Amino acid sequence: MSAAEILVPGKAGEGEALVLTAPISFWGGVDPKTGRIADVRHPQNGEVISGRVLFLPGTIGSSSASAVLMELVHNGRAPAALVLHEPDAILLLGLIVAREMGWETPMAVRLGRGLFETYRGSAVKVDGDGVVTVA
């Protein structure tokens, strides 16, 4: 169990952990229609982020990342929760705008990268207080 800092409040989430081993660009790196990692150079290419607790060691910046995340929310293909090592204001803006549109959004929290491996291969829950646990 780890207490995480809530970056963007949202719906508590539960799902299989997807611990990325490399930073990702959402723009061109994630298909907003399927929730699948589409970047052929990414180590987790082909993995689906939808409905999973997504552990992000970092992002590769694009101002369009927020739009892709917002599309994922709108299409019902968003992760169950996002766990970031460092806040990414542009990416998180997608959750904020989606919430302002009245869409149910996943919670985003900040957790030390050293704890990510603790959750690999597990079912994980991020509760409304930002506590990350193995479900």
GROMACS .gro file of C-alpha atoms in nm:
model
  135
    1MET     CA    1   0.000   0.000   0.000
    2SER     CA    2   0.131   0.343  -0.095
    3ALA     CA    3  -0.019   0.684  -0.032
    4ALA     CA    4   0.010   0.884  -0.350
    5GLU     CA    5  -0.037   1.253  -0.416
    6ILE     CA    6  -0.360   1.321  -0.606
    7LEU     CA    7  -0.279   1.520  -0.919
    8VAL     CA    8  -0.626   1.521  -1.072
    9PRO     CA    9  -0.924   1.393  -0.876
   10GLY     CA   10  -1.151   1.152  -1.052
   11LYS     CA   11  -1.315   0.815  -1.025
   12ALA     CA   12  -1.133   0.561  -0.811
   13GLY     CA   13  -1.001   0.288  -1.037
   14GLU     CA   14  -0.910  -0.076  -1.032
   15GLY     CA   15  -0.747  -0.293  -1.293
   16GLU     CA   16  -0.442  -0.486  -1.399
   17ALA     CA   17  -0.122  -0.283  -1.361
   18LEU     CA   18   0.053  -0.183  -1.680
   19VAL     CA   19   0.396  -0.059  -1.574
   20LEU     CA   20   0.560   0.106  -1.873
   21THR     CA   21   0.935   0.059  -1.897
   22ALA     CA   22   0.990   0.370  -2.110
   23PRO     CA   23   0.829   0.712  -2.145
   24ILE     CA   24   0.553   0.737  -2.403
   25SER     CA   25   0.411   0.997  -2.636
   26PHE     CA   26   0.033   0.990  -2.636
   27TRP     CA   27   0.030   1.178  -2.968
   28GLY     CA   28   0.094   0.901  -3.220
   29GLY     CA   29   0.194   0.662  -2.944
   30VAL     CA   30  -0.154   0.563  -2.824
   31ASP     CA   31  -0.452   0.494  -3.050
   32PRO     CA   32  -0.745   0.690  -2.897
   33LYS     CA   33  -1.001   0.460  -3.063
   34THR     CA   34  -0.864   0.133  -2.925
   35GLY     CA   35  -0.653   0.237  -2.626
   36ARG     CA   36  -0.365   0.036  -2.771
   37ILE     CA   37  -0.001   0.149  -2.761
   38ALA     CA   38   0.067   0.211  -3.129
   39ASP     CA   39   0.428   0.334  -3.119
   40VAL     CA   40   0.625   0.049  -3.280
   41ARG     CA   41   0.941   0.165  -3.101
   42HIS     CA   42   0.786   0.148  -2.754
   43PRO     CA   43   0.873  -0.165  -2.550
   44GLN     CA   44   0.503  -0.220  -2.465
   45ASN     CA   45   0.383  -0.177  -2.826
   46GLY     CA   46   0.049  -0.353  -2.872
   47GLU     CA   47  -0.048  -0.344  -2.504
   48VAL     CA   48  -0.391  -0.199  -2.426
   49ILE     CA   49  -0.404   0.076  -2.163
   50SER     CA   50  -0.786   0.082  -2.142
   51GLY     CA   51  -0.925  -0.030  -1.809
   52ARG     CA   52  -0.579  -0.081  -1.662
   53VAL     CA   53  -0.390   0.112  -1.398
   54LEU     CA   54  -0.126   0.282  -1.611
   55PHE     CA   55   0.211   0.348  -1.446
   56LEU     CA   56   0.396   0.616  -1.645
   57PRO     CA   57   0.768   0.661  -1.584
   58GLY     CA   58   0.749   0.972  -1.803
   59THR     CA   59   0.593   1.117  -2.112
   60ILE     CA   60   0.739   1.240  -2.436
   61GLY     CA   61   0.595   1.583  -2.480
   62SER     CA   62   0.347   1.695  -2.733
   63SER     CA   63   0.089   1.961  -2.675
   64SER     CA   64  -0.161   1.718  -2.828
   65ALA     CA   65  -0.122   1.460  -2.549
   66SER     CA   66  -0.409   1.619  -2.359
   67ALA     CA   67  -0.637   1.585  -2.663
   68VAL     CA   68  -0.550   1.216  -2.701
   69LEU     CA   69  -0.620   1.149  -2.333
   70MET     CA   70  -0.948   1.341  -2.359
   71GLU     CA   71  -1.043   1.128  -2.662
   72LEU     CA   72  -0.961   0.811  -2.467
   73VAL     CA   73  -1.196   0.925  -2.189
   74HIS     CA   74  -1.470   1.017  -2.438
   75ASN     CA   75  -1.435   0.684  -2.622
   76GLY     CA   76  -1.445   0.478  -2.301
   77ARG     CA   77  -1.086   0.367  -2.362
   78ALA     CA   78  -0.907   0.553  -2.082
   79PRO     CA   79  -0.696   0.380  -1.820
   80ALA     CA   80  -0.873   0.294  -1.493
   81ALA     CA   81  -0.622   0.527  -1.323
   82LEU     CA   82  -0.295   0.697  -1.409
   83VAL     CA   83   0.007   0.675  -1.182
   84LEU     CA   84   0.281   0.919  -1.278
   85HIS     CA   85   0.633   0.958  -1.151
   86GLU     CA   86   0.632   1.328  -1.237
   87PRO     CA   87   0.328   1.545  -1.314
   88ASP     CA   88   0.279   1.627  -1.680
   89ALA     CA   89   0.059   1.937  -1.696
   90ILE     CA   90  -0.019   1.899  -2.065
   91LEU     CA   91  -0.127   1.535  -2.033
   92LEU     CA   92  -0.330   1.601  -1.719
   93LEU     CA   93  -0.507   1.891  -1.887
   94GLY     CA   94  -0.690   1.626  -2.091
   95LEU     CA   95  -0.845   1.485  -1.772
   96ILE     CA   96  -0.933   1.830  -1.643
   97VAL     CA   97  -1.106   1.930  -1.967
   98ALA     CA   98  -1.287   1.594  -1.991
   99ARG     CA   99  -1.415   1.642  -1.636
  100GLU     CA  100  -1.531   1.996  -1.722
  101MET     CA  101  -1.720   1.845  -2.019
  102GLY     CA  102  -1.908   1.631  -1.766
  103TRP     CA  103  -1.737   1.304  -1.855
  104GLU     CA  104  -1.638   1.054  -1.588
  105THR     CA  105  -1.259   1.065  -1.564
  106PRO     CA  106  -1.002   0.840  -1.403
  107MET     CA  107  -0.794   0.967  -1.114
  108ALA     CA  108  -0.431   1.064  -1.170
  109VAL     CA  109  -0.181   1.033  -0.887
  110ARG     CA  110   0.190   1.084  -0.831
  111LEU     CA  111   0.397   0.801  -0.686
  112GLY     CA  112   0.772   0.753  -0.664
  113ARG     CA  113   0.906   0.558  -0.960
  114GLY     CA  114   1.090   0.322  -0.726
  115LEU     CA  115   0.753   0.184  -0.616
  116PHE     CA  116   0.626   0.105  -0.967
  117GLU     CA  117   0.776  -0.246  -0.978
  118THR     CA  118   0.587  -0.335  -0.659
  119TYR     CA  119   0.269  -0.339  -0.866
  120ARG     CA  120   0.386  -0.506  -1.189
  121GLY     CA  121   0.167  -0.804  -1.278
  122SER     CA  122  -0.087  -0.731  -1.005
  123ALA     CA  123  -0.445  -0.617  -0.993
  124VAL     CA  124  -0.421  -0.266  -0.850
  125LYS     CA  125  -0.671  -0.030  -0.691
  126VAL     CA  126  -0.636   0.348  -0.664
  127ASP     CA  127  -0.895   0.465  -0.413
  128GLY     CA  128  -1.058   0.805  -0.383
  129ASP     CA  129  -0.794   0.917  -0.133
  130GLY     CA  130  -0.510   0.834  -0.372
  131VAL     CA  131  -0.402   0.521  -0.189
  132VAL     CA  132  -0.255   0.263  -0.430
  133THR     CA  133  -0.294  -0.101  -0.321
  134VAL     CA  134  -0.273  -0.449  -0.464
  135ALA     CA  135  -0.638  -0.545  -0.506
   0.00000   0.00000   0.00000
